[in-house]
mmCIF file of C-alpha atoms and ligand atoms in Angstrom:
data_model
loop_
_atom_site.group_PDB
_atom_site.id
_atom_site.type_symbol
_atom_site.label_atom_id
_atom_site.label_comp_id
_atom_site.label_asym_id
_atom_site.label_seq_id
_atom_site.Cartn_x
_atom_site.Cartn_y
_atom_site.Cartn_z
ATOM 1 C CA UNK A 1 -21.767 -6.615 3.189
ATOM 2 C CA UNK A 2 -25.007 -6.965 1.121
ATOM 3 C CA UNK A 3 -26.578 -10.441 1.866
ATOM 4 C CA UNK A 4 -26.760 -10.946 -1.891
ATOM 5 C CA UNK A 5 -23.364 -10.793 -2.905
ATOM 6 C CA UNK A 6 -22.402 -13.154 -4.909
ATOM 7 C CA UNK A 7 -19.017 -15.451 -3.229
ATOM 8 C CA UNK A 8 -15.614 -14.216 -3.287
ATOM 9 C CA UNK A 9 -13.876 -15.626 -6.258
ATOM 10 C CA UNK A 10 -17.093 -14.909 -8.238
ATOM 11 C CA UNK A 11 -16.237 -10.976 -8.447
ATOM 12 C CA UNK A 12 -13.546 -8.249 -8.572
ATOM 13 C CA UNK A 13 -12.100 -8.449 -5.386
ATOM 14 C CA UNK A 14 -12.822 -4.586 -3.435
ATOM 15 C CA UNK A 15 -9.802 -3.018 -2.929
ATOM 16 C CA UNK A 16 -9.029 0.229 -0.759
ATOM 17 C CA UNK A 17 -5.813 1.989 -1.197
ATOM 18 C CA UNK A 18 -4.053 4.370 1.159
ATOM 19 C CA UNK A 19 -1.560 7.247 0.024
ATOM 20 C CA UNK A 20 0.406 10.037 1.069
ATOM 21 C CA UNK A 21 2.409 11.126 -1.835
ATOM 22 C CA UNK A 22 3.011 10.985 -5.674
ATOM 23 C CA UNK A 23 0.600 7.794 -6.307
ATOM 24 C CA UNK A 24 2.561 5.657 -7.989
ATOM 25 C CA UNK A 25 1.776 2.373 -6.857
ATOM 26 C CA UNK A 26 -1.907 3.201 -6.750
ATOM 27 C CA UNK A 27 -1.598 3.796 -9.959
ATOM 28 C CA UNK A 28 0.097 0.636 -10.830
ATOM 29 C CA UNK A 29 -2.389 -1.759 -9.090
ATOM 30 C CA UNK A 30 -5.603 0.519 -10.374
ATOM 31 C CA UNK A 31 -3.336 -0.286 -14.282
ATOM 32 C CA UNK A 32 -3.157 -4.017 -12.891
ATOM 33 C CA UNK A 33 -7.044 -4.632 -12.286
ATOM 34 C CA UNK A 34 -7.868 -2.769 -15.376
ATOM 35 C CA UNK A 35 -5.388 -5.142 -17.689
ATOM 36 C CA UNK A 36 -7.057 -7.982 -15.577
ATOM 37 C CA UNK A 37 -3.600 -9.201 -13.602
ATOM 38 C CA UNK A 38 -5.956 -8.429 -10.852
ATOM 39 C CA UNK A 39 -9.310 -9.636 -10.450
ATOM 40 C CA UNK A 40 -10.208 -6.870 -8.421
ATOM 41 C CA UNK A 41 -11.391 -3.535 -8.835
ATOM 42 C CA UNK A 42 -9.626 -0.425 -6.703
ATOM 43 C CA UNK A 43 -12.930 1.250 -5.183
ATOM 44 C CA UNK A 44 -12.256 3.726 -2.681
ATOM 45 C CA UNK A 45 -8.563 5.710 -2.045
ATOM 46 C CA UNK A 46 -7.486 7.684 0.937
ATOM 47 C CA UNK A 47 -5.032 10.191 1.168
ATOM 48 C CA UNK A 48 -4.130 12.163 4.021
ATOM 49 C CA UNK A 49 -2.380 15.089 2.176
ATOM 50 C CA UNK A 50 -4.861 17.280 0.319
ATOM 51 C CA UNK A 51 -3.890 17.792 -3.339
ATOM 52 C CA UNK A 52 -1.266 15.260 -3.609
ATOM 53 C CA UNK A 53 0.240 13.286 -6.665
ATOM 54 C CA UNK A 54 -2.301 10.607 -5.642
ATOM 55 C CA UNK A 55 -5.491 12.565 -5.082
ATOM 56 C CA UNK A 56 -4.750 13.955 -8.816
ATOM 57 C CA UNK A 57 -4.068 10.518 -10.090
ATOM 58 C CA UNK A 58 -7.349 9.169 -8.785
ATOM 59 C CA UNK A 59 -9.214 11.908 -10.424
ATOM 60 C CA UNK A 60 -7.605 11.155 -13.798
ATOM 61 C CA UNK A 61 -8.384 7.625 -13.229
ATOM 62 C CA UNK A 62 -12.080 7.950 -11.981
ATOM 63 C CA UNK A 63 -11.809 6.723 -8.430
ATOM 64 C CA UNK A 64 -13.102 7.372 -5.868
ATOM 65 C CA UNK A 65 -11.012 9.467 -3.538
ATOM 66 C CA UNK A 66 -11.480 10.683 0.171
ATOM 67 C CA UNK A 67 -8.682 13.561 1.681
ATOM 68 C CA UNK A 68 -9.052 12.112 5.192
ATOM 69 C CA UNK A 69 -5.871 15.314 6.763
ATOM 70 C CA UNK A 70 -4.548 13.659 9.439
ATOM 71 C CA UNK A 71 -3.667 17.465 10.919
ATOM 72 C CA UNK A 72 -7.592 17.388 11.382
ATOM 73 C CA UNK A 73 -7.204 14.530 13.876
ATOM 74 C CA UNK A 74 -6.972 14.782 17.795
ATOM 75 C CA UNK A 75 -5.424 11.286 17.297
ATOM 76 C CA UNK A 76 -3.721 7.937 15.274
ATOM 77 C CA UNK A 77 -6.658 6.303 16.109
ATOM 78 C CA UNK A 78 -9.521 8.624 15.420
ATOM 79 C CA UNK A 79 -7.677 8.990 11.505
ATOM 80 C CA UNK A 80 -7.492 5.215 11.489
ATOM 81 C CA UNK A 81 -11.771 4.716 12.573
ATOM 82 C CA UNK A 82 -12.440 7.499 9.899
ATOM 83 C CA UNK A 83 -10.735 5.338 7.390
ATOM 84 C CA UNK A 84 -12.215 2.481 8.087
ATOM 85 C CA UNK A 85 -15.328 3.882 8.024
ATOM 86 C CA UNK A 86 -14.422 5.474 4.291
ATOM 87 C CA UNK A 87 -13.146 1.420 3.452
ATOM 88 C CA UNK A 88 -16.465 0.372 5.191
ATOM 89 C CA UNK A 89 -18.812 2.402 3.293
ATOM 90 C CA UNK A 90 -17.513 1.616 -0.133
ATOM 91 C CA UNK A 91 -17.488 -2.222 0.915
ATOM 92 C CA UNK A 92 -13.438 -2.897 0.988
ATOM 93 C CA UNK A 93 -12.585 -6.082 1.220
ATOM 94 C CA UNK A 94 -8.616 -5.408 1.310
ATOM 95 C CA UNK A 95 -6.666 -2.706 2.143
ATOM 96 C CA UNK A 96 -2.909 -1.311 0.491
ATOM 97 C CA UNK A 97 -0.861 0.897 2.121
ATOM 98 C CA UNK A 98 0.854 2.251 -0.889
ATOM 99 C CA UNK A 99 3.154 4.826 0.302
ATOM 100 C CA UNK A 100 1.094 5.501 3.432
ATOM 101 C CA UNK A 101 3.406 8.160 5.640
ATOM 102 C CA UNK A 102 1.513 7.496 8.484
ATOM 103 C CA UNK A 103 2.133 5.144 11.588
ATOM 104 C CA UNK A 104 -1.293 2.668 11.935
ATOM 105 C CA UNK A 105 -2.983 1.598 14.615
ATOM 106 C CA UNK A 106 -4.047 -1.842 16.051
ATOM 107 C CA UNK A 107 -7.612 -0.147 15.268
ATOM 108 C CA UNK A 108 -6.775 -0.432 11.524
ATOM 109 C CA UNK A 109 -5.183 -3.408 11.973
ATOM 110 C CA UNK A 110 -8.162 -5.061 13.329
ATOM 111 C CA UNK A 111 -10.222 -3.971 11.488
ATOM 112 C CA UNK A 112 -8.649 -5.589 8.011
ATOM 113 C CA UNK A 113 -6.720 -8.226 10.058
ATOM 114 C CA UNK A 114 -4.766 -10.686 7.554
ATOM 115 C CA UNK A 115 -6.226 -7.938 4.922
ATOM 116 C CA UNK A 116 -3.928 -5.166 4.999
ATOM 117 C CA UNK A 117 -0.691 -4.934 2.807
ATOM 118 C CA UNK A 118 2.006 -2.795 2.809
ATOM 119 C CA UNK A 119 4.930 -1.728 0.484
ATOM 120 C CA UNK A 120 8.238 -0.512 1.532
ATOM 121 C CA UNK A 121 11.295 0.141 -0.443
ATOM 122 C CA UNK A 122 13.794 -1.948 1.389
ATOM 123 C CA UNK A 123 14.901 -5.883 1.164
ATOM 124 C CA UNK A 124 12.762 -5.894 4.998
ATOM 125 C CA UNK A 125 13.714 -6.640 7.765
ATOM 126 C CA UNK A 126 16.835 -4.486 6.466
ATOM 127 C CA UNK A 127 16.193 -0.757 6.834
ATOM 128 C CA UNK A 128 12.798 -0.287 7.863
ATOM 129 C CA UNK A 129 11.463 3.624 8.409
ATOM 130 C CA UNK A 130 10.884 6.276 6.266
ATOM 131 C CA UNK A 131 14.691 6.653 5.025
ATOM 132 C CA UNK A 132 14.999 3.209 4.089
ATOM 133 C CA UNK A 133 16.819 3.944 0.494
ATOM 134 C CA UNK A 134 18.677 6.530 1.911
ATOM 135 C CA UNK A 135 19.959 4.364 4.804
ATOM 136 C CA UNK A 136 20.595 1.490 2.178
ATOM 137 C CA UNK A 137 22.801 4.057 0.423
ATOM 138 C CA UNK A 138 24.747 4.936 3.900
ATOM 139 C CA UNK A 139 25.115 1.281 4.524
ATOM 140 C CA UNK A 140 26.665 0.424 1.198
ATOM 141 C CA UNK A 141 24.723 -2.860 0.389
ATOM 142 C CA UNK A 142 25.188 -3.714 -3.201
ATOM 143 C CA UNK A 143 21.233 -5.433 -2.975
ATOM 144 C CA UNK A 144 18.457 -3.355 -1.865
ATOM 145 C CA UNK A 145 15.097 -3.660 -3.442
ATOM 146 C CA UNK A 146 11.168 -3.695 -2.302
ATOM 147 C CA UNK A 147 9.038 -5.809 0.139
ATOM 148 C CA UNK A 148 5.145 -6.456 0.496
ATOM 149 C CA UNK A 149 4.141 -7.202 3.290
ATOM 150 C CA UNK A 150 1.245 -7.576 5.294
ATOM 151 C CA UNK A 151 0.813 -5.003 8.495
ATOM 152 C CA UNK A 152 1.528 -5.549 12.261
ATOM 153 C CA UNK A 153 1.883 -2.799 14.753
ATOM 154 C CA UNK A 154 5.870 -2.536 14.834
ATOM 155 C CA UNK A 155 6.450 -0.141 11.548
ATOM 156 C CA UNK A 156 7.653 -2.250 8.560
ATOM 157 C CA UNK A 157 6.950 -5.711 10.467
ATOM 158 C CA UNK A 158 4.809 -8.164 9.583
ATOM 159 C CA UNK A 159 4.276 -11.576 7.664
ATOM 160 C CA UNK A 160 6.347 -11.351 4.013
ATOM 161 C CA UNK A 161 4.363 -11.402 0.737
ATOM 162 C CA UNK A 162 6.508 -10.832 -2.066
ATOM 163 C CA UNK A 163 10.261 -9.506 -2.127
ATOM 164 C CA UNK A 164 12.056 -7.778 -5.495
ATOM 165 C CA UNK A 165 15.885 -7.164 -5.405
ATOM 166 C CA UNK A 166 17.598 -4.736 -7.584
ATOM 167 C CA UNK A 167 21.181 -3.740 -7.774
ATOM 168 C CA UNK A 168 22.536 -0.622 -5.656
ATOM 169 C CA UNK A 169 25.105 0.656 -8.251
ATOM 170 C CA UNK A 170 28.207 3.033 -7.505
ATOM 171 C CA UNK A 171 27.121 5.915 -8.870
ATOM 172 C CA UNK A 172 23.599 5.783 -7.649
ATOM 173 C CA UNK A 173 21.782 8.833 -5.881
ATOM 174 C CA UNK A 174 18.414 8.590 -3.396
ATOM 175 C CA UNK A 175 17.149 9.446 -6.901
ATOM 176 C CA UNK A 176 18.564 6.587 -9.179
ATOM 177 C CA UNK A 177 17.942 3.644 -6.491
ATOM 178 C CA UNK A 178 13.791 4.825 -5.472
ATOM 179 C CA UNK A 179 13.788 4.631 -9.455
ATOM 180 C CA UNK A 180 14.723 1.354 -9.507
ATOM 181 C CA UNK A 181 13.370 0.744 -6.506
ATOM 182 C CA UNK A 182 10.130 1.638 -7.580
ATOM 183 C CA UNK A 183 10.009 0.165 -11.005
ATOM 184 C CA UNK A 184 9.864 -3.388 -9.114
ATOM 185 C CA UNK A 185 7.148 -2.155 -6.511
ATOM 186 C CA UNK A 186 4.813 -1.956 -8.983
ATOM 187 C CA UNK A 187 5.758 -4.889 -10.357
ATOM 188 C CA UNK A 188 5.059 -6.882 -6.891
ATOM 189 C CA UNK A 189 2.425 -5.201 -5.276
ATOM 190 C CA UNK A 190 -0.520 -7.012 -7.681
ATOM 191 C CA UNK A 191 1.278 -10.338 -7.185
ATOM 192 C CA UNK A 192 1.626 -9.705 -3.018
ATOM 193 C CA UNK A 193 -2.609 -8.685 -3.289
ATOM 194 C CA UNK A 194 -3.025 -11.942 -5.248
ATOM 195 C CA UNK A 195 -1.158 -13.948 -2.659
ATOM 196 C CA UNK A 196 -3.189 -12.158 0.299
ATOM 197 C CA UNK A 197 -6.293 -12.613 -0.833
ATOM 198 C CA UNK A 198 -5.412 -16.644 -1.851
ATOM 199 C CA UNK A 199 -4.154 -17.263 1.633
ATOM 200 C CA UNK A 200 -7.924 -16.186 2.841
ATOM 201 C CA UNK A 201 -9.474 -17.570 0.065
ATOM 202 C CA UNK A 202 -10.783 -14.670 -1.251
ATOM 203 C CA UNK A 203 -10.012 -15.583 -4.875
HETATM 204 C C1 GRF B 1 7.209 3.855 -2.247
HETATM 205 O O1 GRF B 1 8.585 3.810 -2.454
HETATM 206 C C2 GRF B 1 6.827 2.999 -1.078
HETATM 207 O O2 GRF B 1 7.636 1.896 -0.917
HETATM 208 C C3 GRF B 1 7.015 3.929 0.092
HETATM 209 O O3 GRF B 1 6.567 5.170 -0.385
HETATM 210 C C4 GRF B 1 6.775 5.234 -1.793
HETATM 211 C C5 GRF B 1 5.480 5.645 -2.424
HETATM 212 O O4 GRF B 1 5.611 5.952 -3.785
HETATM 213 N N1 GRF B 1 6.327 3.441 1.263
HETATM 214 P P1 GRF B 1 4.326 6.326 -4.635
HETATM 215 O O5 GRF B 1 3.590 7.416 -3.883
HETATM 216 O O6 GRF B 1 3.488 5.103 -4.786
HETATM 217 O O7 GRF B 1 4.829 6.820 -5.947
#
C-alpha cells in the first residue's frame, strides 16, 4: 500500500470481486458504489471462465477484468496466489466472492483474512453447495432466501453478515426461486460489504 494513502474512511474503499458466471451481483455492487450506497469503488474482477456473463459485464462497465482459467492451474492453491497477486497489484482492500464456482484455499483466506465475503443462495447453514436452490426445492421449505457471509475453509461456513428470506412458492421452478433468490442478493451484498469493512474499521 502506498505510504501516502490517505486513512481508510477518507476514500472509496478497494474492492476486488470474484466470478464464475452471469455477473449479476458484480454488477449490483459495481451499481451500488456508483449510486454511492457504497463508499467504495470495485477495482479489479476475476473470473475464472473466459468469456463469461461477468467478463462481458465488466467490459460494459469499464473495470478492470483479469480471466485467471483455473484449467490453467496445476493446483487450488497456485489459482488462489495468482489471484491474490491480481487483488495485490490493483491494491484490494476487500474481496467478494460473487458467484465464485470454485473451492478456496486457506492461501486466499489468509491472505484477505476477516476481508473476504461470500454470497450463497440459501438461508445458511441450510443447504450449503452448489445445488443449494435446487436442494431447497427437494426439501420443501416454504423459506429459502440468500446469506453473506464472510469465508472459512469448510464451503459455505463462516461468520454471518447479512441474511434475506423470500418465500418458496408451490409452483416455483430452480428458475422462479434463483429469481427471487437473486433479486435479494443484490440487495444484501452492499449492506454485508458495509458491515465487513465497519467491523475492521475500514469505513
Ligand atoms: C448467485 O446465486 C450466488 O449466490 C451463487 O452464484 C450465483 C451467482 O449469480 N454463489 P451471478 O453470477 O452473480 O448472477
Amino acid at each position: 500500500m502506498p505510504p501516502d494513502r490517505p486513512p481508510a474512511g477518507a476514500r472509496p474503499l478497494r474492492l476486488g470481486v470474484m466470478a464464475s458466471g452471469e455477473g449479476s451481483n458484480f454488477e449490483a455492487l459495481v451499481a451500488a458504489c456508483q449510486r454511492g450506497q457504497l463508499a467504495a469503488t470495485v477495482c479489479q474482477l476475476v473470473v475464472n471462465n473466459p468469456c463469461c456473463g461477468a467478463e462481458q459485464r465488466a467490459l460494459r462497465l469499464g473495470v478492470p477484468c483479469t480471466v485467471h482459467d483455473h484449467r490453467s492451474y496445476s493446483s487450488r492453491e497456485a489459482l488462489d496466489q495468482a489471484l491474490i497477486a491480481s487483488f495485490q497489484a490493483a491494491d484490494v482492500e476487500l474481496v467478494v466472492m460473487a458467484g465464485w464456482m470454485r473451492i478456496v484455499t486457506q492461501a486466499l483466506i489468509d491472505a484477505y483474512s476477516e476481508r473476504l465475503i461470500n454470497i450463497h443462495p440459501s438461508l445458511l447453514p441450510s443447504f450449503r453447495g452448489a445445488k443449494a436452490i435446487e436442494q431447497a426445492l427437494a426439501a420443501g421449505v416454504q423459506l429459502s432466501g440468500c446469506t453473506a457471509h464472510l469465508v472459512s475453509l469448510e464451503v459455505d461456513t463462516g461468520p454471518i453478515l447479512v441474511q434475506a428470506a423470500v418465500p418458496v412458492l408451490e409452483a416455483d421452478t430452480v428458475e422462479s426461486l434463483a429469481a427471487r433468490i437473486h433479486a435479494q442478493e443484490h440487495r444484501i451484498l452492499p449492506l454485508a460489504v458495509r458491515r465487513a469493512a465497519e467491523r475492521l474499521g475500514l469505513t
